[in-house]
Tab-separated table of C-alpha atoms and ligand atoms in Angstrom:
chain	number	residue	atom	x	y	z
A	555	MET	CA	-17.679	-27.142	13.778
A	556	GLU	CA	-19.563	-25.288	11.099
A	557	THR	CA	-17.936	-22.087	9.894
A	558	THR	CA	-19.843	-19.154	8.460
A	559	GLN	CA	-18.343	-18.259	5.160
A	560	HIS	CA	-18.999	-14.774	3.917
A	561	HIS	CA	-16.348	-14.626	1.287
A	562	ARG	CA	-17.604	-13.644	-2.111
A	563	GLU	CA	-16.939	-15.067	-5.504
A	564	VAL	CA	-13.756	-13.826	-7.120
A	565	ILE	CA	-14.664	-11.079	-9.545
A	566	SER	CA	-13.044	-11.759	-12.926
A	567	ALA	CA	-9.526	-10.402	-13.481
A	568	THR	CA	-9.077	-6.648	-13.718
A	569	THR	CA	-9.103	-5.033	-17.146
A	570	PHE	CA	-6.614	-2.313	-18.046
A	571	ARG	CA	-6.336	0.609	-20.447
A	572	VAL	CA	-3.295	2.559	-21.609
A	573	SER	CA	-3.324	6.314	-21.137
A	574	GLY	CA	-0.402	8.731	-21.456
A	575	GLY	CA	1.849	5.712	-22.013
A	576	ARG	CA	0.897	4.192	-18.637
A	577	ARG	CA	-1.159	1.038	-17.997
A	578	LEU	CA	-4.078	1.821	-15.690
A	579	ALA	CA	-6.874	-0.293	-14.236
A	580	ASP	CA	-10.108	0.198	-16.159
A	581	ASP	CA	-12.670	-1.471	-13.974
A	582	VAL	CA	-15.684	-0.073	-12.094
A	583	ASN	CA	-14.728	-2.118	-9.032
A	584	VAL	CA	-11.145	-0.816	-8.880
A	585	ALA	CA	-10.531	2.655	-7.480
A	586	TYR	CA	-6.736	2.380	-7.821
A	587	ILE	CA	-5.221	5.390	-9.526
A	588	LEU	CA	-1.557	4.480	-9.985
A	589	PRO	CA	-0.321	2.626	-13.046
A	590	SER	CA	0.368	-1.110	-13.103
A	591	ASP	CA	3.402	-1.280	-15.348
A	592	LYS	CA	7.184	-1.721	-15.432
A	593	ASP	CA	8.022	1.811	-14.269
A	594	GLU	CA	5.689	1.424	-11.333
A	595	VAL	CA	7.269	-1.903	-10.377
A	596	LYS	CA	10.649	-0.091	-10.317
A	597	ARG	CA	9.255	2.561	-7.998
A	598	LEU	CA	7.720	-0.050	-5.703
A	599	LYS	CA	11.110	-1.746	-5.300
A	600	LEU	CA	12.732	1.538	-4.236
A	601	ASN	CA	9.865	2.157	-1.861
A	602	HIS	CA	10.113	-1.317	-0.394
A	603	ASP	CA	13.815	-0.861	0.349
A	604	LEU	CA	13.021	2.222	2.394
A	605	TRP	CA	10.993	0.413	5.031
A	606	SER	CA	11.650	-2.216	7.655
A	607	LEU	CA	9.430	-5.242	7.208
A	608	TYR	CA	7.009	-5.075	10.131
A	609	LYS	CA	6.562	-3.798	13.659
A	610	SER	CA	3.940	-6.138	15.130
A	611	ASP	CA	5.020	-8.539	17.834
A	612	MET	CA	4.919	-11.546	15.499
A	613	HIS	CA	8.522	-12.746	15.274
A	614	ASP	CA	8.137	-15.855	17.461
A	615	GLN	CA	4.946	-16.968	15.750
A	616	LEU	CA	6.433	-16.331	12.322
A	617	LYS	CA	9.463	-18.419	13.279
A	618	LYS	CA	7.253	-21.306	14.385
A	619	GLY	CA	5.052	-21.179	11.293
A	620	ILE	CA	1.837	-19.245	10.654
A	621	ARG	CA	-0.344	-18.153	7.712
A	622	VAL	CA	0.239	-14.623	6.462
A	623	LEU	CA	-1.711	-12.563	3.922
A	624	ASP	CA	-0.241	-9.560	2.074
A	625	VAL	CA	-3.126	-7.452	0.692
A	626	GLY	CA	-2.280	-5.436	-2.449
A	627	CYS	CA	1.159	-7.025	-2.490
A	628	GLY	CA	2.210	-5.553	-5.863
A	629	PRO	CA	5.187	-7.494	-7.260
A	630	GLY	CA	5.435	-9.122	-3.823
A	631	TRP	CA	8.733	-7.809	-2.441
A	632	TRP	CA	7.465	-7.858	1.153
A	633	THR	CA	6.026	-11.354	0.827
A	634	LEU	CA	9.237	-12.671	-0.720
A	635	ASP	CA	11.537	-11.110	1.903
A	636	MET	CA	9.321	-12.357	4.707
A	637	ALA	CA	9.069	-15.842	3.191
A	638	ALA	CA	12.866	-16.051	3.027
A	639	LEU	CA	13.190	-14.913	6.646
A	640	TYR	CA	10.477	-17.247	7.909
A	641	PRO	CA	10.529	-20.488	5.914
A	642	ASN	CA	8.102	-22.243	8.312
A	643	SER	CA	5.348	-19.732	7.590
A	644	GLN	CA	3.042	-19.708	4.552
A	645	PHE	CA	2.651	-16.430	2.662
A	646	ILE	CA	-0.161	-15.492	0.296
A	647	GLY	CA	0.051	-12.240	-1.644
A	648	ILE	CA	-2.992	-10.865	-3.435
A	649	ASP	CA	-3.206	-8.016	-5.902
A	650	MET	CA	-5.757	-6.892	-8.461
A	651	ALA	CA	-2.940	-6.504	-11.031
A	652	ASP	CA	-0.822	-9.266	-12.499
A	653	VAL	CA	2.505	-7.672	-11.570
A	654	PHE	CA	3.792	-10.490	-9.343
A	655	VAL	CA	7.360	-11.731	-9.420
A	656	THR	CA	7.021	-15.149	-11.045
A	657	LYS	CA	10.620	-16.417	-11.159
A	658	ASP	CA	11.985	-18.880	-8.589
A	659	LEU	CA	9.065	-18.590	-6.193
A	660	PRO	CA	9.813	-20.302	-2.884
A	661	SER	CA	7.409	-23.083	-1.915
A	662	ASN	CA	5.969	-21.056	0.982
A	663	VAL	CA	4.711	-18.269	-1.322
A	664	THR	CA	1.519	-18.085	-3.404
A	665	PHE	CA	0.342	-15.075	-5.371
A	666	LYS	CA	-3.280	-14.653	-6.478
A	667	GLN	CA	-4.992	-11.997	-8.525
A	668	MET	CA	-7.860	-10.661	-6.390
A	669	ASN	CA	-9.648	-7.348	-5.892
A	670	ALA	CA	-9.547	-6.518	-2.172
A	671	GLY	CA	-12.258	-3.926	-2.735
A	672	THR	CA	-14.879	-6.563	-3.453
A	673	GLY	CA	-14.115	-9.007	-0.647
A	674	LEU	CA	-11.389	-11.456	0.285
A	675	ASP	CA	-11.903	-14.909	-1.167
A	676	PHE	CA	-10.608	-16.728	1.920
A	677	GLU	CA	-12.273	-18.619	4.717
A	678	ASP	CA	-13.103	-17.087	8.089
A	679	ALA	CA	-10.260	-17.190	10.628
A	680	SER	CA	-7.729	-18.544	8.146
A	681	PHE	CA	-4.783	-16.165	8.747
A	682	ASP	CA	-2.651	-15.239	11.756
A	683	PHE	CA	-1.197	-12.041	10.339
A	684	VAL	CA	-2.487	-9.717	7.616
A	685	PHE	CA	-0.232	-7.016	6.210
A	686	GLN	CA	-1.307	-4.210	3.891
A	687	ARG	CA	0.979	-1.500	2.579
A	688	PHE	CA	0.278	1.551	0.437
A	689	LEU	CA	-3.284	0.813	-0.585
A	690	VAL	CA	-4.763	4.123	0.439
A	691	MET	CA	-4.942	5.183	-3.181
A	692	GLY	CA	-6.210	1.755	-4.176
A	693	LEU	CA	-9.569	1.639	-2.503
A	694	SER	CA	-12.448	4.049	-2.262
A	695	VAL	CA	-13.187	5.186	1.294
A	696	ASP	CA	-16.097	2.708	1.519
A	697	GLN	CA	-14.009	-0.092	0.059
A	698	TYR	CA	-11.242	0.713	2.552
A	699	SER	CA	-13.596	0.177	5.494
A	700	SER	CA	-15.125	-2.962	4.035
A	701	SER	CA	-11.669	-4.333	3.233
A	702	VAL	CA	-10.566	-3.793	6.853
A	703	ALA	CA	-13.734	-5.611	7.975
A	704	GLU	CA	-12.879	-8.440	5.579
A	705	ILE	CA	-9.354	-8.608	7.011
A	706	LYS	CA	-10.894	-8.957	10.457
A	707	ARG	CA	-13.102	-11.790	9.210
A	708	VAL	CA	-10.223	-13.781	7.728
A	709	LEU	CA	-8.028	-13.267	10.815
A	710	LYS	CA	-7.976	-15.902	13.521
A	711	PRO	CA	-8.926	-14.772	17.033
A	712	GLU	CA	-5.883	-12.858	18.410
A	713	GLY	CA	-4.630	-12.455	14.832
A	714	ALA	CA	-2.660	-9.322	13.946
A	715	ILE	CA	-3.187	-6.619	11.333
A	716	GLU	CA	-0.518	-4.169	10.189
A	717	ILE	CA	-1.126	-1.339	7.739
A	718	LEU	CA	1.396	1.167	6.431
A	719	GLU	CA	0.064	4.043	4.349
A	720	LEU	CA	1.328	7.237	2.813
A	721	ILE	CA	-0.754	10.112	4.075
A	722	ASN	CA	-0.203	12.972	1.665
A	723	ASP	CA	0.253	15.370	4.505
A	724	TYR	CA	3.426	17.329	3.839
A	725	SER	CA	5.193	19.218	6.584
A	726	ASN	CA	6.840	22.509	5.587
A	727	PRO	CA	4.980	22.212	2.300
A	728	SER	CA	6.373	24.556	-0.277
A	729	PRO	CA	3.606	26.199	-2.333
A	730	ALA	CA	3.778	23.456	-4.971
A	731	PHE	CA	3.687	20.586	-2.458
A	732	ALA	CA	0.742	22.240	-0.702
A	733	ARG	CA	-1.162	22.107	-3.982
A	734	ILE	CA	-0.196	18.486	-4.627
A	735	GLY	CA	-1.323	17.649	-1.074
A	736	LEU	CA	-4.671	19.273	-1.759
A	737	TRP	CA	-5.083	17.271	-4.923
A	738	SER	CA	-4.526	14.057	-3.040
A	739	ARG	CA	-6.724	12.596	-0.369
A	740	SER	CA	-6.088	10.935	2.934
A	741	ILE	CA	-8.178	8.965	5.372
A	742	PHE	CA	-7.998	8.471	9.090
A	743	LEU	CA	-6.761	4.953	9.391
A	744	SER	CA	-6.947	4.496	13.120
A	745	SER	CA	-10.665	5.268	13.171
A	746	VAL	CA	-11.199	2.741	10.364
A	747	LEU	CA	-9.540	0.071	12.515
A	748	GLU	CA	-11.394	1.209	15.616
A	749	ASN	CA	-14.740	1.088	13.818
A	750	ALA	CA	-13.945	-2.428	12.641
A	751	GLY	CA	-13.473	-3.420	16.289
A	752	PHE	CA	-9.711	-4.023	16.391
A	753	HIS	CA	-7.941	-3.818	19.754
A	754	ASN	CA	-4.586	-2.502	21.015
A	755	ILE	CA	-4.331	-0.097	18.108
A	756	LYS	CA	-0.857	1.411	17.791
A	757	ASP	CA	-0.416	4.353	15.507
A	758	VAL	CA	3.039	5.571	14.485
A	759	ASN	CA	3.718	8.554	12.254
A	760	TYR	CA	6.870	8.855	10.186
A	761	ASP	CA	7.827	12.127	8.553
A	762	VAL	CA	10.041	11.211	5.663
A	763	PRO	CA	12.211	13.991	4.216
A	764	ILE	CA	12.124	14.711	0.503
A	765	GLY	CA	15.458	15.823	-0.949
A	766	PRO	CA	19.168	15.810	-0.091
A	767	TRP	CA	18.539	17.931	3.026
A	768	GLY	CA	17.231	14.727	4.614
A	769	GLY	CA	20.397	12.671	4.003
A	770	GLU	CA	20.124	9.184	2.507
A	771	PRO	CA	16.393	8.640	3.201
A	772	GLY	CA	15.726	12.088	1.736
A	773	GLU	CA	17.622	11.213	-1.463
A	774	MET	CA	15.818	7.904	-1.674
A	775	PHE	CA	12.393	9.356	-1.123
A	776	LEU	CA	13.120	12.088	-3.648
A	777	ALA	CA	13.865	9.349	-6.204
A	778	ILE	CA	10.579	7.653	-5.272
A	779	GLN	CA	8.638	10.908	-5.566
A	780	ARG	CA	10.208	11.509	-8.973
A	781	LEU	CA	8.483	8.338	-10.105
A	782	ALA	CA	5.337	8.703	-7.979
A	783	LEU	CA	4.259	12.208	-8.905
A	784	PRO	CA	4.342	11.557	-12.679
A	785	ALA	CA	2.505	8.285	-11.974
A	786	VAL	CA	-0.471	10.089	-10.410
A	787	LYS	CA	-0.611	12.659	-13.217
A	788	VAL	CA	-3.284	10.821	-15.181
A	789	MET	CA	-5.479	10.557	-12.096
A	790	VAL	CA	-4.991	14.185	-11.069
A	791	THR	CA	-5.733	15.537	-14.528
A	792	GLU	CA	-8.732	13.267	-14.963
A	793	LEU	CA	-10.282	13.867	-11.551
A	794	THR	CA	-9.471	17.504	-10.808
A	795	ASN	CA	-9.448	20.663	-12.884
A	796	ALA	CA	-5.629	20.656	-13.107
A	797	THR	CA	-4.377	20.545	-16.674
A	798	THR	CA	-1.431	18.393	-17.760
A	799	GLU	CA	0.709	21.507	-18.264
A	800	GLU	CA	-0.235	22.887	-14.855
A	801	TYR	CA	0.502	19.561	-13.185
A	802	ASP	CA	3.896	19.128	-14.898
A	803	LYS	CA	4.875	22.681	-14.019
A	804	THR	CA	3.804	22.242	-10.383
A	805	VAL	CA	5.694	18.958	-10.001
A	806	LYS	CA	8.830	20.517	-11.522
A	807	GLN	CA	8.509	23.434	-9.123
A	808	ALA	CA	7.898	21.045	-6.205
A	809	PHE	CA	11.195	19.274	-6.831
A	810	GLU	CA	13.010	22.596	-7.004
A	811	GLU	CA	11.462	23.628	-3.691
A	812	ALA	CA	11.806	20.331	-1.817
A	813	ASN	CA	15.266	21.160	-0.560
A	814	THR	CA	14.928	24.863	0.052
A	815	HIS	CA	11.757	24.363	2.095
A	816	GLN	CA	12.942	21.104	3.717
A	817	VAL	CA	9.698	19.377	2.808
A	818	SER	CA	8.797	16.028	4.286
A	819	THR	CA	5.788	13.798	3.840
A	820	ARG	CA	3.958	11.640	6.320
A	821	PHE	CA	3.577	7.907	6.497
A	822	ARG	CA	1.387	6.218	9.010
A	823	LEU	CA	1.857	2.755	10.416
A	824	ILE	CA	-1.080	1.233	12.257
A	825	TYR	CA	-0.995	-2.160	13.862
A	826	ALA	CA	-3.527	-3.877	16.041
A	827	SER	CA	-4.927	-7.203	17.121
A	828	LYS	CA	-8.326	-8.744	16.458
B	1007	SAM	C1	1.481	1.321	-4.172
B	1007	SAM	S1	1.355	-0.388	-4.562
B	1007	SAM	C2	2.051	-1.166	-3.124
B	1007	SAM	C3	2.476	-2.598	-3.365
B	1007	SAM	C4	3.001	-3.353	-2.149
B	1007	SAM	N1	2.016	-3.410	-1.083
B	1007	SAM	C5	4.260	-2.728	-1.633
B	1007	SAM	O1	4.236	-2.102	-0.582
B	1007	SAM	O2	5.317	-2.867	-2.297
B	1007	SAM	C6	-0.344	-0.708	-4.387
B	1007	SAM	C7	-0.739	-2.058	-4.931
B	1007	SAM	O3	-2.103	-2.261	-4.615
B	1007	SAM	C8	-2.709	-2.909	-5.696
B	1007	SAM	N2	-4.146	-2.658	-5.636
B	1007	SAM	C9	-4.780	-1.509	-5.890
B	1007	SAM	N3	-6.101	-1.639	-5.720
B	1007	SAM	C10	-6.298	-2.910	-5.345
B	1007	SAM	C11	-7.444	-3.653	-5.036
B	1007	SAM	N4	-8.647	-3.105	-5.075
B	1007	SAM	N5	-7.287	-4.949	-4.695
B	1007	SAM	C12	-6.070	-5.524	-4.667
B	1007	SAM	N6	-4.940	-4.871	-4.962
B	1007	SAM	C13	-5.055	-3.568	-5.298
B	1007	SAM	C14	-2.040	-2.295	-6.916
B	1007	SAM	O4	-2.199	-3.110	-8.067
B	1007	SAM	C15	-0.600	-2.180	-6.452
B	1007	SAM	O5	0.143	-3.301	-6.776
């Protein structure tokens, strides 16, 4: 049977610049605003440890052996944990940055440098499960929709999609967190999936505490935020009228207030089938 192949040519590898001591993508086709460097890899590991691996009803298929794509995989912690759990399945992780773990890769894992914002260089209906985590700051709103459409294209019929994103929507925001929330942006993921024609959309919100008031997760997320908020400084100061001094002062204040105001932030997990 003839397949229609819409995948585009791979755009050449991302270029980077260094600003404020951080390595940032410097590419018109990359909207990503966080750094791609060692400190960021550290933060991503902490973040990864905070979450369970997936919620979709895929365990039996994964056990038997399927093809899985991890979009914007970063160093690839999710891919590697999943590949160890499910040795019969094949895992492909793509990221626009070359931050992949390269040591002792299991034979069921492949990493490829690819910009998800300009199309997925894979054949139609070639994956059973596509996972994407924390890319909301990586793609422009238009790219986000086209990337979800691309995910649909590369999924087999009945294939599953699962997306976990941080929505910078703080509850009990202290004054400083309210400002940081305003400086960030969020998108409505479920409507993106709906518009792309996915079915059985499940939408789960998690309010994650920031600070010791929230016990162990609160401590952990505070540690993550301590790395995340400085990481978005370059973006905030370049794209808004906040100055570096103002940003630093606000972040410092935010950490002081996190506990007294019992601030939490929202994550959103969306999973659906094709
Ligand atoms: C916050 S990290 C999350 C990494 C990984 N998904 C995880 O949960 O540990 C976002 C990742 O998306 C990647 N990224 C950003 N824009 C991208 C794009 N347009 N195409 C592919 N990857 C992108 C970044 O390089 C970074 O590794």
